[in-house]
Coordinates of C-alpha atoms and ligand atoms in Angstrom, one line a residue:
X289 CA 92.1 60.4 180.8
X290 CA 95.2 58.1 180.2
X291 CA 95.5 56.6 176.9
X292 CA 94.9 53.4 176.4
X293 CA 96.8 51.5 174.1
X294 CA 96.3 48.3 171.7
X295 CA 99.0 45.6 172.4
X296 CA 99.6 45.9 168.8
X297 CA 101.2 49.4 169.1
X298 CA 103.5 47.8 171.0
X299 CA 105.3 46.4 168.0
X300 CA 106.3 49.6 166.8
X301 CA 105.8 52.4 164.5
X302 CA 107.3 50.3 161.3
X303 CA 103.8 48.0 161.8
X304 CA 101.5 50.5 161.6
X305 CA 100.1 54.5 161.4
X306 CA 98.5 56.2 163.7
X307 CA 95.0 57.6 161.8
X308 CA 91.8 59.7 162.8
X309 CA 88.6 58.2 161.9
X310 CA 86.5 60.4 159.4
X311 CA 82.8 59.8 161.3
X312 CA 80.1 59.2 159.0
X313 CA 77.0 61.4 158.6
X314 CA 73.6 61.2 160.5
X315 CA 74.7 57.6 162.0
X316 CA 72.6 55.2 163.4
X317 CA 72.5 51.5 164.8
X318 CA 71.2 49.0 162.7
X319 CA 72.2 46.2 164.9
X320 CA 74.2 45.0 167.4
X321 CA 74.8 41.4 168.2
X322 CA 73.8 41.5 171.8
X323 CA 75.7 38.0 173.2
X324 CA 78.7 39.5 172.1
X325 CA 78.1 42.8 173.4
X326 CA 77.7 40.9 176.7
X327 CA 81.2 38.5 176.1
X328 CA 83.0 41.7 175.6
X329 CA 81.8 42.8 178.6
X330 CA 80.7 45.9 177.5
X331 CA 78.6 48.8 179.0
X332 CA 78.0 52.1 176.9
X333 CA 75.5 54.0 176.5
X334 CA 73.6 53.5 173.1
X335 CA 74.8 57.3 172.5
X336 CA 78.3 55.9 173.5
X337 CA 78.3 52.9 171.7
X338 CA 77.1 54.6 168.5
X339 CA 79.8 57.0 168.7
X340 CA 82.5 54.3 169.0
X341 CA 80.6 52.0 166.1
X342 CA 80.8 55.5 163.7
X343 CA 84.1 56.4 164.3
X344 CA 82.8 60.0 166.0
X345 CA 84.7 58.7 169.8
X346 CA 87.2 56.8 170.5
X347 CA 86.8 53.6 172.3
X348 CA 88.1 54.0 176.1
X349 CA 90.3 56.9 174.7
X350 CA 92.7 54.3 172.6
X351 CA 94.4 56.2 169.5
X352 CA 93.1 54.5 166.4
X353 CA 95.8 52.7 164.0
X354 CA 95.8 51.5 160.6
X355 CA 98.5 48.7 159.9
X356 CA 100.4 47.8 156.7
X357 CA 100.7 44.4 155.1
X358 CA 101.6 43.3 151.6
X359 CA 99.6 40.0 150.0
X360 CA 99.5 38.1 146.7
X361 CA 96.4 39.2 144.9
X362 CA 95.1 36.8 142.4
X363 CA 98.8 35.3 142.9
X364 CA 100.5 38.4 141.9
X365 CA 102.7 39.8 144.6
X366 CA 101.4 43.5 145.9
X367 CA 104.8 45.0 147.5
X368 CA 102.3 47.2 150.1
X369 CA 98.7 46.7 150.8
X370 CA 97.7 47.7 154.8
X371 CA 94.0 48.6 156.3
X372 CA 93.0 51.0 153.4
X373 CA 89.2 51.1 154.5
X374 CA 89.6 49.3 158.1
X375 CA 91.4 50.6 161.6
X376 CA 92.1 48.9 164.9
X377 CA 90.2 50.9 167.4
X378 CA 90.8 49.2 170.8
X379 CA 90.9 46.0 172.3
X380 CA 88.6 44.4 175.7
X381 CA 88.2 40.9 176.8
X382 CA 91.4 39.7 174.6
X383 CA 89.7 40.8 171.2
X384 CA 90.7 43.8 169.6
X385 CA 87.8 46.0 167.8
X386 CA 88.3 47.2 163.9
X387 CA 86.2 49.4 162.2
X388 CA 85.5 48.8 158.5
X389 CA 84.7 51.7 156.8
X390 CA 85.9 55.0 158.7
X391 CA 87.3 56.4 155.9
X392 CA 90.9 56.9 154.4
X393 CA 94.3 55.7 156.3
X394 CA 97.9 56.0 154.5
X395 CA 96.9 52.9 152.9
X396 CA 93.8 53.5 151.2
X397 CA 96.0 54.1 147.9
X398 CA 93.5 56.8 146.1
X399 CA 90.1 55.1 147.3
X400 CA 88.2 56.8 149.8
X401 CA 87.7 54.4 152.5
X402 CA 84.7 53.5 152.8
X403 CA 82.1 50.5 152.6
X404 CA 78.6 50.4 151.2
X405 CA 75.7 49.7 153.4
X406 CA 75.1 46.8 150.9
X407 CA 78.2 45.1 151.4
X408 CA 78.4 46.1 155.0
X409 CA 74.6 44.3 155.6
X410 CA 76.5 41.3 153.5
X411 CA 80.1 40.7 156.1
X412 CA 77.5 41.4 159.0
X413 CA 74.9 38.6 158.2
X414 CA 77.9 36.5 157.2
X415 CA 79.8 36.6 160.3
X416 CA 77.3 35.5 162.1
X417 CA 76.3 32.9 160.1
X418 CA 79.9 31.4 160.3
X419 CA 79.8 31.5 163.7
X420 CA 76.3 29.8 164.2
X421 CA 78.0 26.9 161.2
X422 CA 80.6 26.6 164.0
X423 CA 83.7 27.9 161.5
X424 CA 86.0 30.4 162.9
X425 CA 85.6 34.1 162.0
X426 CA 85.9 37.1 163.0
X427 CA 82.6 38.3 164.9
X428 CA 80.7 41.4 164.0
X429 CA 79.3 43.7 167.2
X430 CA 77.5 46.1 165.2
X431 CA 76.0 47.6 162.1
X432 CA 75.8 51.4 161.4
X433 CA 74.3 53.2 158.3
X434 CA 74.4 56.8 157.1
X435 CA 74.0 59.5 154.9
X436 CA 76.8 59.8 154.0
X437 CA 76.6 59.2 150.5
X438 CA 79.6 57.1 148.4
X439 CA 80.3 57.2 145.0
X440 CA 80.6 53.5 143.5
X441 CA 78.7 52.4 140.2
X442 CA 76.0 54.8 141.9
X443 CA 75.4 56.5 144.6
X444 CA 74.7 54.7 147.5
X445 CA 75.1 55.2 151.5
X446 CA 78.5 54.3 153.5
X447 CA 78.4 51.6 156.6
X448 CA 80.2 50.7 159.4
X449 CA 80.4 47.6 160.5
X450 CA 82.8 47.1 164.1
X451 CA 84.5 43.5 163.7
X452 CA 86.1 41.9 166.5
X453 CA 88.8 39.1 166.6
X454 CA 91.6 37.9 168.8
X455 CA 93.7 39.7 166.0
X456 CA 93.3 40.7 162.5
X457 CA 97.2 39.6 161.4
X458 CA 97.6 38.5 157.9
X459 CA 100.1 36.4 155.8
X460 CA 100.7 39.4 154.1
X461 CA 101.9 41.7 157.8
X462 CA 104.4 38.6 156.9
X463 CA 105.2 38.9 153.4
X464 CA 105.3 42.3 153.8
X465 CA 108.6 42.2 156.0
X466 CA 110.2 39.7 154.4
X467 CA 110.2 41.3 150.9
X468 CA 111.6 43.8 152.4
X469 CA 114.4 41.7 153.9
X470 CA 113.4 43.0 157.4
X471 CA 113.9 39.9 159.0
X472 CA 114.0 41.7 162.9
X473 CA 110.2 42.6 161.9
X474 CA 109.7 39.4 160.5
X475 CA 111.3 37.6 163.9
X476 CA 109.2 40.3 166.2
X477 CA 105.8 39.6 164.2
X478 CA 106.0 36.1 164.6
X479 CA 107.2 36.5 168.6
X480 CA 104.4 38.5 169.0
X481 CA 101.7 36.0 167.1
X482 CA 102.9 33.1 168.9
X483 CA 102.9 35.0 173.1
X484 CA 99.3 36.1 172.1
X485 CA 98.0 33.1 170.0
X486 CA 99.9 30.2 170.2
X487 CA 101.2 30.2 174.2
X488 CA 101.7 26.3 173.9
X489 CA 104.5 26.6 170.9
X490 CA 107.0 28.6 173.1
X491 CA 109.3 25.7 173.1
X492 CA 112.8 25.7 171.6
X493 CA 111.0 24.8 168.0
X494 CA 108.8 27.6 168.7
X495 CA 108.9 29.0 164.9
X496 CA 108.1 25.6 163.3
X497 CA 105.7 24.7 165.7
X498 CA 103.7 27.8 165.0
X499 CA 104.3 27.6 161.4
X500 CA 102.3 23.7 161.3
X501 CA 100.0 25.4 164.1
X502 CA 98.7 27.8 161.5
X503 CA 99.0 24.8 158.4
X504 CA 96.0 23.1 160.7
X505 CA 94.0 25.9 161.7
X506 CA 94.0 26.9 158.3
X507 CA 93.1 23.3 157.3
X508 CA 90.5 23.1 159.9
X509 CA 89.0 26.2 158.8
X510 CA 89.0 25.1 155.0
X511 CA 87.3 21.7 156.1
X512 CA 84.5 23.5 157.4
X513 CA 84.5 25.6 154.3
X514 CA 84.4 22.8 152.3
X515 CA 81.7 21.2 154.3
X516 CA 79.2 23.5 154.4
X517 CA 79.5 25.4 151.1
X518 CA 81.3 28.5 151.8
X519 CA 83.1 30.2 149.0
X520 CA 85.2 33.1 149.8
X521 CA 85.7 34.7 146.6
X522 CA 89.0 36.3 147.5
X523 CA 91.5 34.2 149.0
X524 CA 94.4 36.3 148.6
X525 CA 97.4 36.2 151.4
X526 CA 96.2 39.6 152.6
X527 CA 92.4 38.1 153.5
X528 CA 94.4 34.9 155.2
X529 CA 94.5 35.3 159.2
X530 CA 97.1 34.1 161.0
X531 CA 95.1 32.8 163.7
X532 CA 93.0 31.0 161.3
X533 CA 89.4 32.7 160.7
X534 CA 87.4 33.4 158.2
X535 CA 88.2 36.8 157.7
X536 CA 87.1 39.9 155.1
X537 CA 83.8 39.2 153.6
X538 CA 83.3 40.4 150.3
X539 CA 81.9 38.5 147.2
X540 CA 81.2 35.2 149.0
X541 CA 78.5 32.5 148.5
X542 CA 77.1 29.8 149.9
X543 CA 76.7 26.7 147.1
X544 CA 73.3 26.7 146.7
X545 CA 72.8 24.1 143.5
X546 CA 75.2 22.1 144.1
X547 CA 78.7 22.6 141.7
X548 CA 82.0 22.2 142.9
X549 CA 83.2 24.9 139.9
X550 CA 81.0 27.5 142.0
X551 CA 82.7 30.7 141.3
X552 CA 81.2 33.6 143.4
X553 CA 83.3 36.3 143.0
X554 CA 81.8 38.2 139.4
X555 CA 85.0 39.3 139.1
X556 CA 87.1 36.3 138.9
X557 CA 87.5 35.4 135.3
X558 CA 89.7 32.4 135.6
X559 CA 88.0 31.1 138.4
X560 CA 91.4 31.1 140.4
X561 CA 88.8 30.9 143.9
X562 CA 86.3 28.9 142.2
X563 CA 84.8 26.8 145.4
X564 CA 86.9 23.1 144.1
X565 CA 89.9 25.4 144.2
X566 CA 89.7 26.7 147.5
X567 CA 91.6 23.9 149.8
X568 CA 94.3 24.2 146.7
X569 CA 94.9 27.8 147.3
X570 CA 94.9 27.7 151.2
X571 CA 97.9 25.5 150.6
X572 CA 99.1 27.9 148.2
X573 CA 98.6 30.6 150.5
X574 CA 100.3 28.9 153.4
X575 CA 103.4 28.4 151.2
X576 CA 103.7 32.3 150.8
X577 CA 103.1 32.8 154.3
X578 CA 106.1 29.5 155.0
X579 CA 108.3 31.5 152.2
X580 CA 108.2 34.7 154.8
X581 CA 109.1 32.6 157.4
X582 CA 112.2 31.6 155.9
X583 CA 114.7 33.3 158.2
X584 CA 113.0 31.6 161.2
X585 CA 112.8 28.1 159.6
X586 CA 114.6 25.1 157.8
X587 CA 113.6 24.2 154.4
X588 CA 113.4 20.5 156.2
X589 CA 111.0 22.5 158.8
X590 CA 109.4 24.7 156.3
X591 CA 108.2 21.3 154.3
X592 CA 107.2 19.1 157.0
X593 CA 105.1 21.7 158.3
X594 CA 103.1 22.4 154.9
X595 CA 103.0 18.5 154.1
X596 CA 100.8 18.3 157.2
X597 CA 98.6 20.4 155.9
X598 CA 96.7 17.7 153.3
X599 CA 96.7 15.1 157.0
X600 CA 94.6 18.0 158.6
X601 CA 92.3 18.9 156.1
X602 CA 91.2 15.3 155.0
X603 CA 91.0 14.3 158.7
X604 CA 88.8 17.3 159.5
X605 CA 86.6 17.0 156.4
X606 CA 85.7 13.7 156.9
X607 CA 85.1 14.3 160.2
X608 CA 82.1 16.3 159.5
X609 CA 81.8 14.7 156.2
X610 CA 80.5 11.3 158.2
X611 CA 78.7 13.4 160.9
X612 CA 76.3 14.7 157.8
X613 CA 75.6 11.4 156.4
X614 CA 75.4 9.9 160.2
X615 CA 78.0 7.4 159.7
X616 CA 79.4 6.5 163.0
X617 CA 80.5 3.0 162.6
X618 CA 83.4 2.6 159.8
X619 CA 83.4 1.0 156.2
X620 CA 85.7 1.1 153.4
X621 CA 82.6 2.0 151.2
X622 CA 82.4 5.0 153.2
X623 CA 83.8 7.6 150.4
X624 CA 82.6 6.0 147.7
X625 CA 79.1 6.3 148.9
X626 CA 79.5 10.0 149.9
X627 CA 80.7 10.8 146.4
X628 CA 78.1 9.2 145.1
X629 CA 76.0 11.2 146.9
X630 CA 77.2 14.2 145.4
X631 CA 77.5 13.0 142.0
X632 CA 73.3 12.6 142.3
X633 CA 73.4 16.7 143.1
X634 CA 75.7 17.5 140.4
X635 CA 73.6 15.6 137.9
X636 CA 70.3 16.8 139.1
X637 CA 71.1 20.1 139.6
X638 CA 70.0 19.6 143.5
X639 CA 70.5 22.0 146.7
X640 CA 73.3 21.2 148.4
X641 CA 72.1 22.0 151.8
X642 CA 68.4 21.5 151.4
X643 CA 69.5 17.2 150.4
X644 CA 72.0 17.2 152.8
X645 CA 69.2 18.4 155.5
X646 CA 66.6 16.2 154.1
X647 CA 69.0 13.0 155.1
X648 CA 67.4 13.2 158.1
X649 CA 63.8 11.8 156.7
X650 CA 65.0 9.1 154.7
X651 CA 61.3 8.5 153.8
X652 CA 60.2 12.5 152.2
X653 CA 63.9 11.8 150.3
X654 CA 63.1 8.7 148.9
X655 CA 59.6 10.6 147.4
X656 CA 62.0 12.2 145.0
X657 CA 62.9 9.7 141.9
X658 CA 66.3 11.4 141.7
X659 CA 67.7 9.7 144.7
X660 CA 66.2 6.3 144.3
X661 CA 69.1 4.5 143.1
X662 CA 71.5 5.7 146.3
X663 CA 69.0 5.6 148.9
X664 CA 68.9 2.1 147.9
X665 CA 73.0 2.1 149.0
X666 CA 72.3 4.3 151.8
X667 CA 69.5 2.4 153.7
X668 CA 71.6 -1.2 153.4
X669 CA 74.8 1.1 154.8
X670 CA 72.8 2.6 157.8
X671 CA 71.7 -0.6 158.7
X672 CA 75.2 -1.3 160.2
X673 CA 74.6 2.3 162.5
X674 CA 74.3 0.8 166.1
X675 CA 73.7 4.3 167.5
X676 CA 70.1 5.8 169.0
X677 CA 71.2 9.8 168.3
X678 CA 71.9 9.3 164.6
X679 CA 69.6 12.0 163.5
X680 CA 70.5 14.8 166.3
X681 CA 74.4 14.1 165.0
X682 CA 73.5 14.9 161.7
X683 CA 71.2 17.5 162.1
X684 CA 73.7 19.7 164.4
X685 CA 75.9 19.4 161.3
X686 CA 73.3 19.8 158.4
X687 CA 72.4 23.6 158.6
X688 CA 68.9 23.8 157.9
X689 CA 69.2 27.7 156.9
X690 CA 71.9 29.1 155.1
X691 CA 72.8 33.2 153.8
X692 CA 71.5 32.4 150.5
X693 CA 72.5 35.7 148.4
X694 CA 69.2 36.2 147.8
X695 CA 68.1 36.3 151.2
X696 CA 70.3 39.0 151.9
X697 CA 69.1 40.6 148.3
X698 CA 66.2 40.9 150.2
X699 CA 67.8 42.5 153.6
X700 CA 69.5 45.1 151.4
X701 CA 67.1 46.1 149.6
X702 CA 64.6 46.6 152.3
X703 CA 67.3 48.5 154.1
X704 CA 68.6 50.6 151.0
X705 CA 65.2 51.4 149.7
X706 CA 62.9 51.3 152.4
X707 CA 65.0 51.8 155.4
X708 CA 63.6 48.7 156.9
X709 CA 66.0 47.1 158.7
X710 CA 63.6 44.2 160.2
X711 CA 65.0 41.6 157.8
X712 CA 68.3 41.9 159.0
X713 CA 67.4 41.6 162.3
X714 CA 64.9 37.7 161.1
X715 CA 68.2 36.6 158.9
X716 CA 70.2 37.5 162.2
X717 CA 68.8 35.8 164.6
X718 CA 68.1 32.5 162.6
X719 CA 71.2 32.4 160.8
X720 CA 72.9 32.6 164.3
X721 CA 70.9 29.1 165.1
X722 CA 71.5 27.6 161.9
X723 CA 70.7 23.8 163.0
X724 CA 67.5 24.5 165.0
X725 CA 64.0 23.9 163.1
X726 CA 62.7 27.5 163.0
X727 CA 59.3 26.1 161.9
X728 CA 57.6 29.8 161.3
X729 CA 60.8 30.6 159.0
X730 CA 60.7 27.1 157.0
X731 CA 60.1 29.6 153.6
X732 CA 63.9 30.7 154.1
X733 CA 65.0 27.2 153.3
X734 CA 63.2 28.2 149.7
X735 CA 65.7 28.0 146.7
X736 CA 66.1 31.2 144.9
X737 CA 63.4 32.7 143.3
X738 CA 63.5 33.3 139.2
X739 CA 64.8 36.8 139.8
X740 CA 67.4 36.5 142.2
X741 CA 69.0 33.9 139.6
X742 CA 71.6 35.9 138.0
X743 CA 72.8 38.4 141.0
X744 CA 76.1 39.1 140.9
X745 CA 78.7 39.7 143.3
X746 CA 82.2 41.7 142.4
X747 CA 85.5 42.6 144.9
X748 CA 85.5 45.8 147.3
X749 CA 82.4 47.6 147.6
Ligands
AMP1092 P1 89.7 43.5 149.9 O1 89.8 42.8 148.6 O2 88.4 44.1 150.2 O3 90.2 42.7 151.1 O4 90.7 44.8 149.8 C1 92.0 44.7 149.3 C2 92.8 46.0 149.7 O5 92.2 47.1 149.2 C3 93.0 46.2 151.2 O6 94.2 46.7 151.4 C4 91.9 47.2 151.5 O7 92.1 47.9 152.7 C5 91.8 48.0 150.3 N1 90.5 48.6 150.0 C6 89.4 48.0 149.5 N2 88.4 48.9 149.4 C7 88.8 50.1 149.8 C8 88.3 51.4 149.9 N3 87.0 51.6 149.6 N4 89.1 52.4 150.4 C9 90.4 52.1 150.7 N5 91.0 51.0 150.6 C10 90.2 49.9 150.2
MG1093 MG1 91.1 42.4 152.6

């Protein structure tokens, strides 16, 4: 059969290296996420689709690649970085399919290319639990375990997990060329980016307009980080897409008691990714990415683009901000009551998503002494709200269920030590209706028990 080929390959051999994917032992299915199965159009066999999902086949006979990228990690400048555990396999229905986990590429820099089924159970659940919070990320088809047994702290089992996103371009494919002073790659990155992802900035201005472009996807994206408790953990320019998703899940958390200085990431001492920081570094991040750009656009350009960044973000927050609290009418008071919403949290140690949620039932709320004093605020304030769907606004903005990390405690350890892979399969399918009621599940809305209190989470696993 012809070879198919990823439109990536098209950019040439400098971008990436063509690899063979090492297949991993005794594979088998753990899930797949069947609606997109069906978006990508897809019909395999399950022998076929495991095959593909393990690295054993190739998808429709496309040669797998790894590509190379550069980033700043923990704001220090790594000169070459690339897909050291991940490969681009193929591409159907304008998405292109990675594996995460098929072993060693050029770029794997003395690791061994691999992922744990623990951290692998973690992006899958977490992928789809952006998705059903409405934030863009890439989208996870399926998760394979092993035997195949990889050396970390212990000895545990190696996963697959097959992402899919409309690309899986970093800053750092960016900062990668530009460091080198390769400015033709730079130039044929970005002309590439912008005639698959951004059609509409083709213009004569097309660099700057793709440059503020990716300022307010970014900011969109953040916003909805910010919203709904999301910390990434490792927001370095290499884990930064340039079409603006949430992208590489490793140590992340959802706020659970509610503190803006929520660091999730175990490893980050200085709390550099701490959750308050986040918007701060995207910003950051988006200047590295505007310094690569800097033989495609004006200082002048370079600036107005990032200074629209702060417009976006705010405008976007309190977008969804107001939607929670189910204020549809304006008042100057507005903010001030919202922080002081949060300020109740902070000081009583509350769940962040569990209050938000309970905004809904002014009544149950006002049972708990804690909130007395702003629920006397709040109920003069929504007396001004003209509008009869109030509630259903906030509620398809207040998730009712979020991936606390010790839900999907529970998950892996089911799957690691009992093989049972029926939790992932409950946290799947409610996390991917995060809003609805679920009243048979209402015990996953349960704030962490006593022993899941000091888990910890640390970088690439
Ligand atoms: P991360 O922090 O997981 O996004 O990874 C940072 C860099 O390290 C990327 O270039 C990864 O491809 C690479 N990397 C992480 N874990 C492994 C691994 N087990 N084997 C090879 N490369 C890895
Ligand atoms: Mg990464």
């Amino acid at each position: 059969m012809a070879k198919n080929t990823l439109d990536f390959s098209s950019l040439g051999e400098e971008f990436f290296s063509p690899i063979e994917t090492q297949p991993l032992s005794s594979p088998f299915l753990i899930h797949k996420n069947q609606a997109l199965y069906e978006q990508l159009n897809l019909s395999m066999s399950d022998a076929d689709l495991l095959g593909v999902a393990s690295g054993e086949q190739q998808f429709q006979s496309t040669q797998p690649i790894a590509s190379i990228y550069a980033g700043h990690q923990f704001g220090h400048f790594v000169s070459q970085l690339g897909d050291g555990r991940s490969c681009l396999i193929g591409q159907t229905q304008g998405r292109e399919l990675s594996l995460k986990g098929a072993g060693p590429t050029p770029y794997s820099r003395n690791a061994d290319g691999r992922a744990v089924l623990r951290s692998s159970i973690r992006e899958y659940l977490c992928s789809i639990a952006m998705k059903g919070l409405n934030i863009a990320t890439t989208e996870a088809l399926t998760l394979v375990g092993s035997e195949t047994e990889v050396c970390r702290e212990q000895i545990e089992t190696g996963a697959i997990v097959l992402r899919t996103a409309p690309s899986h371009i970093r800053f750092g494919h960016f900062e990668l060329f530009a460091s080198r002073g390769q400015t033709k790659q730079v130039k044929r990155l970005a002309d590439f980016v912008i005639e698959r992802h951004y059609p509409h900035c083709q213009g004569k201005n097309r660099y700057v307009d793709f440059l503020s472009e990716v300022v307010k996807r970014t900011a969109t994206m953040i916003a909805g980080w910010q919203a709904q408790g999301f910390s990434h953990g490792v927001m370095n320019t290499d884990n930064m897409s340039i079409v603006g998703l949430t992208i590489d899940y490793g140590p992340f958390g959802f706020l659970e008691t509610y503190n803006p200085k929520f660091i999730c990431n175990h490893s980050d001492h200085e709390g550099r990714y701490a959750f308050e920081q986040q918007p701060g570094i995207a910003l950051w991040n988006l200047s590295r990415l505007t310094d690569s750009l800097g033989s495609l656009v004006t200082d002048q350009q370079a600036k107005s683009a990032l200074d629209s960044y702060q417009t976006h973000l705010v405008e976007a927050y309190s977008k969804l901000m107001r939607k929670k609290f189910g204020l549809v009418e304006k008042d100057d008071q507005d903010n001030v009551l919202i922080g002081q919403f949060f300020e109740v949290l902070y000081k009583n140690q509350k769940d962040c998503t569990n209050s938000l949620r309970q905004l809904n039932d002014v009544d149950a709320l006002s049972k708990d002494s804690d909130f007395s004093d702003w629920l006397v605020l709040y109920d003069k304030r929504i007396t001004q709200e003209q509008s009869s769907n109030r509630i259903e606004l906030m509620n398809s903005v207040n998730p009712k269920y979020i991936l606390r990390n010790y839900l999907a405690e529970v998950a892996i350890r089911k799957a690691q030590d009992e093989k049972n892979y029926t939790e992932i399969n409950t946290l799947f399918n409610l996390l991917s209706q995060p809003f609805g009621e679920h009243p048979d599940l209402t015990a996953y809305t349960n704030e962490a028990p006593s022993w899941a209190q000091g888990l910890e989470v640390s970088c690439s696993s």
